[in-house]
């Protein structure tokens, strides 16, 4: 077990390292450079050259890459060349927004996905099955951007952007708006934050919910055809007991697998959702930084996203171990 | 806990509706956030929108026109040789932090702009430093008098002093916040900085003690909303009061909606077709003229600008003094174009003429639909026998490649930094501005005569003589046809009908002092 954990952690570290190096190289291979982006239309050739050399960006990429481990080991994510502020500080401000949004999306996606999958397996071939699977097909096919605009059009009394009403923002002292409002008992703020969260979280939850429902359906159908379930039925167990006590736990490994993977994927979905709904999170910060070719920000944000993704997968693997004793024995 | 959750969900589901915006705070929806709010450190339009409400300059524009009027300086005089400018400051003006405005504050602000080694300059990037390089020294004569000495007579100097980089900042605040001053801007303007949640919102509150009186509204919240479709929805729902920078088609459809007001004003910009004078076949003047005759700009305005632009025959917009309105034009004449091409062919220019047209991916204020414009030009040129290949590049790449002279034809344009013909003609057509990094003479036009005229106009202090020099330069440019001026785009703004008093300014500055709200 300890060996398994050690190997998985080392694999995770290696994955993060590869991701960071790939991002490091690809952002530098983009046409243009940060100095030109920052100086804009008033770029004076000498200034651009000076900035590139003072930052060391005129050296070969592999030479620049050699500096990276030292900087990261010191915990130094650097300063945004475009905005001039600390990347670490800005990341700490944006991560809570993304976490709240992702968490809300998980809270929507998992019960919705499992519920729809179970219903469709139970009533296979009848209208609940068709409805659930059609919705799932639409869910995986519609781009988040389009879905976001559709939701705004349908729910005309829901806010379309930001985390709270503009005039309320000064009443928050942390960046975890919803949690802060609930824990400090200021429910009018919590309601406002929830209302702002509802549409983006729904948009973000749609794809994972659709994927989870399809996997749940097929996994449940497989379990339904097994002998022990026929025995349970023969013994007169209630439908509720059959589903929750016997079928679902046994169908859960692939569901947890896909659900865990989708949680990791939520972060990439969050990039688009945050842009449409103006959600001031990590994804939007990264998109802006790529546009501005702000090397330090892109690297910092990519590092955080890679760590979050890998951590989600690690937790998933540990959950497997807990769920399925057979895997435990194998390891 | 369960009942609490139920309450929360219930109150959400019953759709109590969006809380009404506070009655007297303006919500301004725009495409992007500001970058830094230190006037010397940025040239980003979204920052300027905020800063021109926080800071004042010594001189400024009239509320509705481009005429220069006193601001923090009550009056000014110039020495006979044009080298010394003396500004008399307004009495009793204070910064938002209570610091009184005096000559030392002006010296402090302008020295930060002109001396990169100034102890309170924290970032070597001063985008507009070049525009102020003529300033030799700034001295305080007495607490309310400032003297600026120039290295050479500079005709556009006073106009330059109305530009946002020369905003007067509170020395107390700069010394207090030091490297973080850009996050805590303090000026003497009609609004004072309140808070900034990056990428969420930026809040300004009215300054009670502003020397022109407190603004009518209590404040303004700038919301960065990246998607224009979302800004439209927010405006229609009353979530925002002003939606700026919307695509023309969106504005056209909003114009018909009840409760929405669209303002329109002639802008200070130009869109043009740059022709690389260094590259065959565009090094042949007949080919350049043929292209000019081949394109029907009136039709282009209808198809790519939905009618909201004026035809250009020179780079200088008609709203700006010095624009040569009486100059002749090459009206649309495809037959004439074919004739010129035939003449060129007879002299050995290979036919059919084949050219590449460089096009940017994203719209610019002067080029709202680059793709449509490019297709229009391609079709027009095809009708006279010129084959065009469209080459599309992402915006920064597009301009980079064109400054290096890689193009033959290319879509380009310019929005004025300051209202002076120099900013169009010298910047875009003087041989001084041909270089591979950031040189704006992308047509690579080299005319000694035009260079001499523009250089003379730079130092000529007599306004009428300057006008004459610019007219002569424009006539020569027209004769040489180094590029084809296409259109001057209108500036349009969309707002809720509750907003009154907000005047679109031809300089494109977003000045909210006179804005009122009637909810």
Short mmCIF file of N, CA and C in Angstrom, two decimals, chain A residues 56-172:
data_model
loop_
_atom_site.label_atom_id
_atom_site.label_comp_id
_atom_site.label_asym_id
_atom_site.label_seq_id
_atom_site.Cartn_x
_atom_site.Cartn_y
_atom_site.Cartn_z
N UNK A 56 15.98 38.14 -19.72
CA UNK A 56 16.64 36.89 -20.12
C UNK A 56 15.84 36.11 -21.15
N UNK A 57 14.89 36.76 -21.80
CA UNK A 57 14.03 36.05 -22.76
C UNK A 57 14.67 35.94 -24.14
N UNK A 58 15.82 36.59 -24.30
CA UNK A 58 16.46 36.49 -25.62
C UNK A 58 17.43 35.30 -25.67
N UNK A 59 17.55 34.59 -24.54
CA UNK A 59 18.44 33.41 -24.53
C UNK A 59 17.71 32.21 -25.14
N UNK A 60 18.45 31.19 -25.56
CA UNK A 60 17.77 30.00 -26.10
C UNK A 60 16.80 29.42 -25.06
N UNK A 61 15.73 28.81 -25.55
CA UNK A 61 14.68 28.34 -24.64
C UNK A 61 15.23 27.35 -23.62
N UNK A 62 16.14 26.45 -24.07
CA UNK A 62 16.62 25.42 -23.12
C UNK A 62 17.44 26.06 -22.00
N UNK A 63 18.12 27.17 -22.31
CA UNK A 63 18.90 27.85 -21.25
C UNK A 63 17.93 28.47 -20.23
N UNK A 64 16.85 29.07 -20.76
CA UNK A 64 15.85 29.65 -19.84
C UNK A 64 15.21 28.57 -18.98
N UNK A 65 15.03 27.39 -19.61
CA UNK A 65 14.39 26.29 -18.92
C UNK A 65 15.21 25.84 -17.70
N UNK A 66 16.53 25.98 -17.80
CA UNK A 66 17.39 25.56 -16.70
C UNK A 66 17.13 26.37 -15.43
N UNK A 67 16.67 27.63 -15.61
CA UNK A 67 16.40 28.48 -14.43
C UNK A 67 15.14 28.04 -13.70
N UNK A 68 14.25 27.36 -14.43
CA UNK A 68 12.90 27.11 -13.91
C UNK A 68 12.88 26.31 -12.60
N UNK A 69 13.60 25.16 -12.51
CA UNK A 69 13.50 24.38 -11.26
C UNK A 69 13.90 25.20 -10.05
N UNK A 70 14.97 25.99 -10.19
CA UNK A 70 15.45 26.81 -9.07
C UNK A 70 14.37 27.76 -8.59
N UNK A 71 13.72 28.44 -9.56
CA UNK A 71 12.67 29.41 -9.21
C UNK A 71 11.49 28.72 -8.53
N UNK A 72 11.08 27.57 -9.10
CA UNK A 72 9.92 26.88 -8.54
C UNK A 72 10.22 26.34 -7.15
N UNK A 73 11.46 25.83 -6.95
CA UNK A 73 11.80 25.28 -5.65
C UNK A 73 11.82 26.36 -4.56
N UNK A 74 12.11 27.60 -4.99
CA UNK A 74 12.06 28.71 -4.02
C UNK A 74 10.63 29.17 -3.78
N UNK A 75 9.70 28.55 -4.51
CA UNK A 75 8.29 28.94 -4.37
C UNK A 75 8.01 30.28 -5.02
N UNK A 76 8.90 30.66 -5.98
CA UNK A 76 8.76 31.97 -6.59
C UNK A 76 8.04 31.84 -7.92
N UNK A 77 6.80 32.31 -7.97
CA UNK A 77 6.07 32.24 -9.24
C UNK A 77 6.26 33.51 -10.05
N UNK A 78 7.02 34.45 -9.52
CA UNK A 78 7.37 35.64 -10.28
C UNK A 78 6.32 36.73 -10.27
N UNK A 79 6.58 37.71 -11.13
CA UNK A 79 5.73 38.90 -11.21
C UNK A 79 5.19 38.98 -12.62
N UNK A 80 3.92 39.35 -12.75
CA UNK A 80 3.32 39.50 -14.07
C UNK A 80 4.02 40.64 -14.81
N UNK A 81 4.55 40.35 -16.00
CA UNK A 81 5.25 41.40 -16.75
C UNK A 81 4.25 42.44 -17.24
N UNK A 82 3.04 41.99 -17.55
CA UNK A 82 2.03 42.90 -18.11
C UNK A 82 1.44 43.80 -17.04
N UNK A 83 1.11 43.21 -15.87
CA UNK A 83 0.40 43.99 -14.85
C UNK A 83 1.30 44.43 -13.71
N UNK A 84 2.42 43.74 -13.53
CA UNK A 84 3.35 44.17 -12.49
C UNK A 84 3.01 43.68 -11.09
N UNK A 85 2.03 42.77 -10.96
CA UNK A 85 1.71 42.29 -9.61
C UNK A 85 2.18 40.83 -9.42
N UNK A 86 2.17 40.40 -8.17
CA UNK A 86 2.69 39.08 -7.85
C UNK A 86 1.75 37.99 -8.37
N UNK A 87 2.31 37.04 -9.11
CA UNK A 87 1.50 35.96 -9.68
C UNK A 87 0.89 35.11 -8.57
N UNK A 88 1.70 34.83 -7.54
CA UNK A 88 1.20 33.98 -6.45
C UNK A 88 -0.01 34.63 -5.78
N UNK A 89 0.09 35.93 -5.52
CA UNK A 89 -1.04 36.63 -4.86
C UNK A 89 -2.30 36.57 -5.71
N UNK A 90 -2.13 36.82 -7.01
CA UNK A 90 -3.31 36.80 -7.89
C UNK A 90 -3.90 35.40 -8.00
N UNK A 91 -3.02 34.39 -7.98
CA UNK A 91 -3.53 33.01 -8.04
C UNK A 91 -4.34 32.71 -6.79
N UNK A 92 -3.85 33.19 -5.65
CA UNK A 92 -4.59 32.95 -4.41
C UNK A 92 -5.96 33.64 -4.43
N UNK A 93 -6.05 34.75 -5.16
CA UNK A 93 -7.36 35.43 -5.28
C UNK A 93 -8.30 34.70 -6.23
N UNK A 94 -7.72 34.11 -7.29
CA UNK A 94 -8.60 33.53 -8.32
C UNK A 94 -8.99 32.08 -8.02
N UNK A 95 -8.12 31.35 -7.30
CA UNK A 95 -8.42 29.94 -7.05
C UNK A 95 -9.75 29.75 -6.29
N UNK A 96 -10.04 30.54 -5.25
CA UNK A 96 -11.31 30.34 -4.55
C UNK A 96 -12.53 30.44 -5.48
N UNK A 97 -12.49 31.38 -6.43
CA UNK A 97 -13.63 31.54 -7.34
C UNK A 97 -13.80 30.26 -8.16
N UNK A 98 -12.70 29.73 -8.66
CA UNK A 98 -12.78 28.51 -9.46
C UNK A 98 -13.22 27.32 -8.59
N UNK A 99 -12.70 27.26 -7.36
CA UNK A 99 -13.08 26.15 -6.50
C UNK A 99 -14.58 26.17 -6.20
N UNK A 100 -15.10 27.35 -5.89
CA UNK A 100 -16.54 27.44 -5.60
C UNK A 100 -17.37 27.01 -6.81
N UNK A 101 -16.95 27.48 -7.97
CA UNK A 101 -17.69 27.15 -9.19
C UNK A 101 -17.60 25.65 -9.47
N UNK A 102 -16.38 25.08 -9.38
CA UNK A 102 -16.21 23.66 -9.68
C UNK A 102 -16.97 22.80 -8.68
N UNK A 103 -16.90 23.21 -7.41
CA UNK A 103 -17.58 22.44 -6.38
C UNK A 103 -19.09 22.43 -6.63
N UNK A 104 -19.61 23.61 -6.98
CA UNK A 104 -21.05 23.69 -7.26
C UNK A 104 -21.39 22.81 -8.45
N UNK A 105 -20.51 22.81 -9.45
CA UNK A 105 -20.78 21.99 -10.64
C UNK A 105 -20.76 20.51 -10.28
N UNK A 106 -19.83 20.11 -9.39
CA UNK A 106 -19.78 18.70 -8.97
C UNK A 106 -21.06 18.34 -8.22
N UNK A 107 -21.48 19.25 -7.35
CA UNK A 107 -22.69 19.01 -6.56
C UNK A 107 -23.91 18.83 -7.48
N UNK A 108 -23.91 19.55 -8.60
CA UNK A 108 -25.01 19.37 -9.57
C UNK A 108 -24.81 18.10 -10.39
N UNK A 109 -23.56 17.94 -10.88
CA UNK A 109 -23.32 16.94 -11.92
C UNK A 109 -23.46 15.51 -11.41
N UNK A 110 -22.88 15.21 -10.24
CA UNK A 110 -22.85 13.81 -9.80
C UNK A 110 -24.26 13.28 -9.50
N UNK A 111 -25.05 13.92 -8.64
CA UNK A 111 -26.41 13.38 -8.42
C UNK A 111 -27.26 13.38 -9.68
N UNK A 112 -27.12 14.45 -10.48
CA UNK A 112 -27.92 14.52 -11.71
C UNK A 112 -27.55 13.38 -12.65
N UNK A 113 -26.24 13.18 -12.83
CA UNK A 113 -25.75 12.16 -13.74
C UNK A 113 -26.15 10.77 -13.25
N UNK A 114 -25.90 10.49 -11.97
CA UNK A 114 -26.21 9.16 -11.44
C UNK A 114 -27.72 8.92 -11.46
N UNK A 115 -28.48 9.93 -11.04
CA UNK A 115 -29.94 9.81 -11.01
C UNK A 115 -30.50 9.49 -12.39
N UNK A 116 -30.02 10.27 -13.40
CA UNK A 116 -30.54 10.07 -14.76
C UNK A 116 -30.12 8.69 -15.28
N UNK A 117 -28.89 8.29 -14.96
CA UNK A 117 -28.39 6.99 -15.43
C UNK A 117 -29.17 5.84 -14.82
N UNK A 118 -29.43 5.92 -13.52
CA UNK A 118 -30.18 4.87 -12.83
C UNK A 118 -31.61 4.79 -13.39
N UNK A 119 -32.23 5.98 -13.55
CA UNK A 119 -33.61 6.01 -14.05
C UNK A 119 -33.66 5.39 -15.43
N UNK A 120 -32.69 5.75 -16.27
CA UNK A 120 -32.73 5.25 -17.62
C UNK A 120 -32.47 3.75 -17.67
N UNK A 121 -31.65 3.25 -16.76
CA UNK A 121 -31.42 1.79 -16.76
C UNK A 121 -32.64 1.05 -16.23
N UNK A 122 -33.27 1.62 -15.21
CA UNK A 122 -34.46 0.98 -14.62
C UNK A 122 -35.60 0.89 -15.62
N UNK A 123 -35.81 2.00 -16.35
CA UNK A 123 -36.93 2.03 -17.30
C UNK A 123 -36.40 1.95 -18.73
N UNK A 124 -35.48 1.05 -18.94
CA UNK A 124 -34.83 0.92 -20.24
C UNK A 124 -35.85 0.77 -21.37
N UNK A 125 -35.66 1.53 -22.44
CA UNK A 125 -36.54 1.41 -23.60
C UNK A 125 -37.84 2.17 -23.47
N UNK A 126 -38.10 2.78 -22.32
CA UNK A 126 -39.34 3.57 -22.21
C UNK A 126 -38.98 5.07 -22.19
N UNK A 127 -39.98 5.93 -22.00
CA UNK A 127 -39.73 7.36 -22.21
C UNK A 127 -38.69 7.98 -21.25
N UNK A 128 -38.62 7.56 -19.95
CA UNK A 128 -37.57 8.20 -19.12
C UNK A 128 -36.18 7.94 -19.68
N UNK A 129 -36.00 6.72 -20.24
CA UNK A 129 -34.71 6.37 -20.83
C UNK A 129 -34.40 7.28 -22.02
N UNK A 130 -35.41 7.42 -22.91
CA UNK A 130 -35.19 8.24 -24.11
C UNK A 130 -34.88 9.68 -23.72
N UNK A 131 -35.69 10.20 -22.78
CA UNK A 131 -35.50 11.61 -22.38
C UNK A 131 -34.09 11.79 -21.81
N UNK A 132 -33.73 10.90 -20.86
CA UNK A 132 -32.44 11.07 -20.19
C UNK A 132 -31.29 10.95 -21.18
N UNK A 133 -31.37 9.97 -22.08
CA UNK A 133 -30.25 9.77 -23.01
C UNK A 133 -30.19 10.86 -24.08
N UNK A 134 -31.37 11.38 -24.48
CA UNK A 134 -31.34 12.50 -25.43
C UNK A 134 -30.67 13.71 -24.78
N UNK A 135 -31.08 13.95 -23.52
CA UNK A 135 -30.48 15.09 -22.81
C UNK A 135 -28.97 14.88 -22.67
N UNK A 136 -28.57 13.65 -22.40
CA UNK A 136 -27.14 13.37 -22.24
C UNK A 136 -26.39 13.61 -23.54
N UNK A 137 -27.03 13.20 -24.66
CA UNK A 137 -26.39 13.42 -25.96
C UNK A 137 -26.24 14.92 -26.23
N UNK A 138 -27.31 15.66 -25.95
CA UNK A 138 -27.26 17.11 -26.15
C UNK A 138 -26.17 17.70 -25.23
N UNK A 139 -26.15 17.20 -23.99
CA UNK A 139 -25.20 17.72 -23.00
C UNK A 139 -23.76 17.58 -23.44
N UNK A 140 -23.40 16.42 -24.01
CA UNK A 140 -21.99 16.27 -24.41
C UNK A 140 -21.69 16.98 -25.72
N UNK A 141 -22.73 17.28 -26.51
CA UNK A 141 -22.46 17.85 -27.83
C UNK A 141 -22.45 19.38 -27.85
N UNK A 142 -23.25 20.01 -26.98
CA UNK A 142 -23.38 21.47 -27.08
C UNK A 142 -22.16 22.15 -26.45
N UNK A 143 -21.54 23.08 -27.17
CA UNK A 143 -20.39 23.78 -26.58
C UNK A 143 -20.82 24.61 -25.35
N UNK A 144 -19.94 24.67 -24.36
CA UNK A 144 -20.27 25.38 -23.13
C UNK A 144 -20.65 26.84 -23.42
N UNK A 145 -19.95 27.43 -24.38
CA UNK A 145 -20.22 28.83 -24.69
C UNK A 145 -21.67 29.03 -25.12
N UNK A 146 -22.11 28.16 -26.05
CA UNK A 146 -23.47 28.27 -26.58
C UNK A 146 -24.49 27.98 -25.48
N UNK A 147 -24.19 26.96 -24.70
CA UNK A 147 -25.09 26.59 -23.61
C UNK A 147 -25.25 27.76 -22.63
N UNK A 148 -24.14 28.42 -22.34
CA UNK A 148 -24.16 29.56 -21.42
C UNK A 148 -25.11 30.64 -21.92
N UNK A 149 -24.99 30.98 -23.21
CA UNK A 149 -25.84 32.02 -23.78
C UNK A 149 -27.31 31.56 -23.75
N UNK A 150 -27.54 30.25 -24.05
CA UNK A 150 -28.92 29.72 -24.01
C UNK A 150 -29.50 29.86 -22.60
N UNK A 151 -28.71 29.48 -21.60
CA UNK A 151 -29.21 29.58 -20.23
C UNK A 151 -29.58 31.02 -19.87
N UNK A 152 -28.71 31.96 -20.30
CA UNK A 152 -29.00 33.37 -20.02
C UNK A 152 -30.30 33.80 -20.68
N UNK A 153 -30.54 33.27 -21.89
CA UNK A 153 -31.74 33.65 -22.63
C UNK A 153 -32.99 33.07 -21.97
N UNK A 154 -32.87 31.83 -21.48
CA UNK A 154 -34.04 31.17 -20.88
C UNK A 154 -34.35 31.76 -19.50
N UNK A 155 -33.33 31.84 -18.66
CA UNK A 155 -33.55 32.30 -17.27
C UNK A 155 -33.31 33.81 -17.19
N UNK A 156 -34.28 34.54 -17.64
CA UNK A 156 -34.08 35.98 -17.79
C UNK A 156 -33.97 36.72 -16.47
N UNK A 157 -34.40 36.09 -15.36
CA UNK A 157 -34.29 36.84 -14.10
C UNK A 157 -33.06 36.43 -13.28
N UNK A 158 -32.18 35.63 -13.91
CA UNK A 158 -30.95 35.26 -13.20
C UNK A 158 -29.80 36.15 -13.66
N UNK A 159 -28.89 36.48 -12.73
CA UNK A 159 -27.75 37.33 -13.11
C UNK A 159 -26.85 36.62 -14.13
N UNK A 160 -26.23 37.40 -15.00
CA UNK A 160 -25.46 36.81 -16.09
C UNK A 160 -23.95 36.89 -15.90
N UNK A 161 -23.51 37.68 -14.94
CA UNK A 161 -22.05 37.76 -14.83
C UNK A 161 -21.61 38.12 -13.43
N UNK A 162 -20.36 37.72 -13.14
CA UNK A 162 -19.78 38.04 -11.84
C UNK A 162 -20.23 37.08 -10.76
N UNK A 163 -19.69 37.25 -9.56
CA UNK A 163 -19.97 36.33 -8.45
C UNK A 163 -21.05 36.85 -7.52
N UNK A 164 -21.17 38.17 -7.44
CA UNK A 164 -22.24 38.78 -6.63
C UNK A 164 -22.63 40.10 -7.31
N UNK A 165 -23.69 40.72 -6.86
CA UNK A 165 -24.08 42.02 -7.42
C UNK A 165 -22.94 43.02 -7.18
N UNK A 166 -22.68 43.88 -8.17
CA UNK A 166 -21.53 44.79 -8.06
C UNK A 166 -21.50 45.59 -6.75
N UNK A 167 -22.67 45.93 -6.25
CA UNK A 167 -22.68 46.78 -5.05
C UNK A 167 -22.44 45.98 -3.77
N UNK A 168 -22.44 44.66 -3.85
CA UNK A 168 -22.29 43.86 -2.63
C UNK A 168 -20.85 43.43 -2.40
N UNK A 169 -20.03 43.56 -3.41
CA UNK A 169 -18.69 42.96 -3.35
C UNK A 169 -17.86 43.50 -2.18
N UNK A 170 -18.11 44.74 -1.82
CA UNK A 170 -17.29 45.33 -0.75
C UNK A 170 -17.61 44.70 0.61
N UNK A 171 -18.69 43.92 0.69
CA UNK A 171 -19.06 43.34 1.99
C UNK A 171 -18.34 42.01 2.27
N UNK A 172 -17.51 41.57 1.30
CA UNK A 172 -16.79 40.31 1.51
C UNK A 172 -15.34 40.58 1.91
#
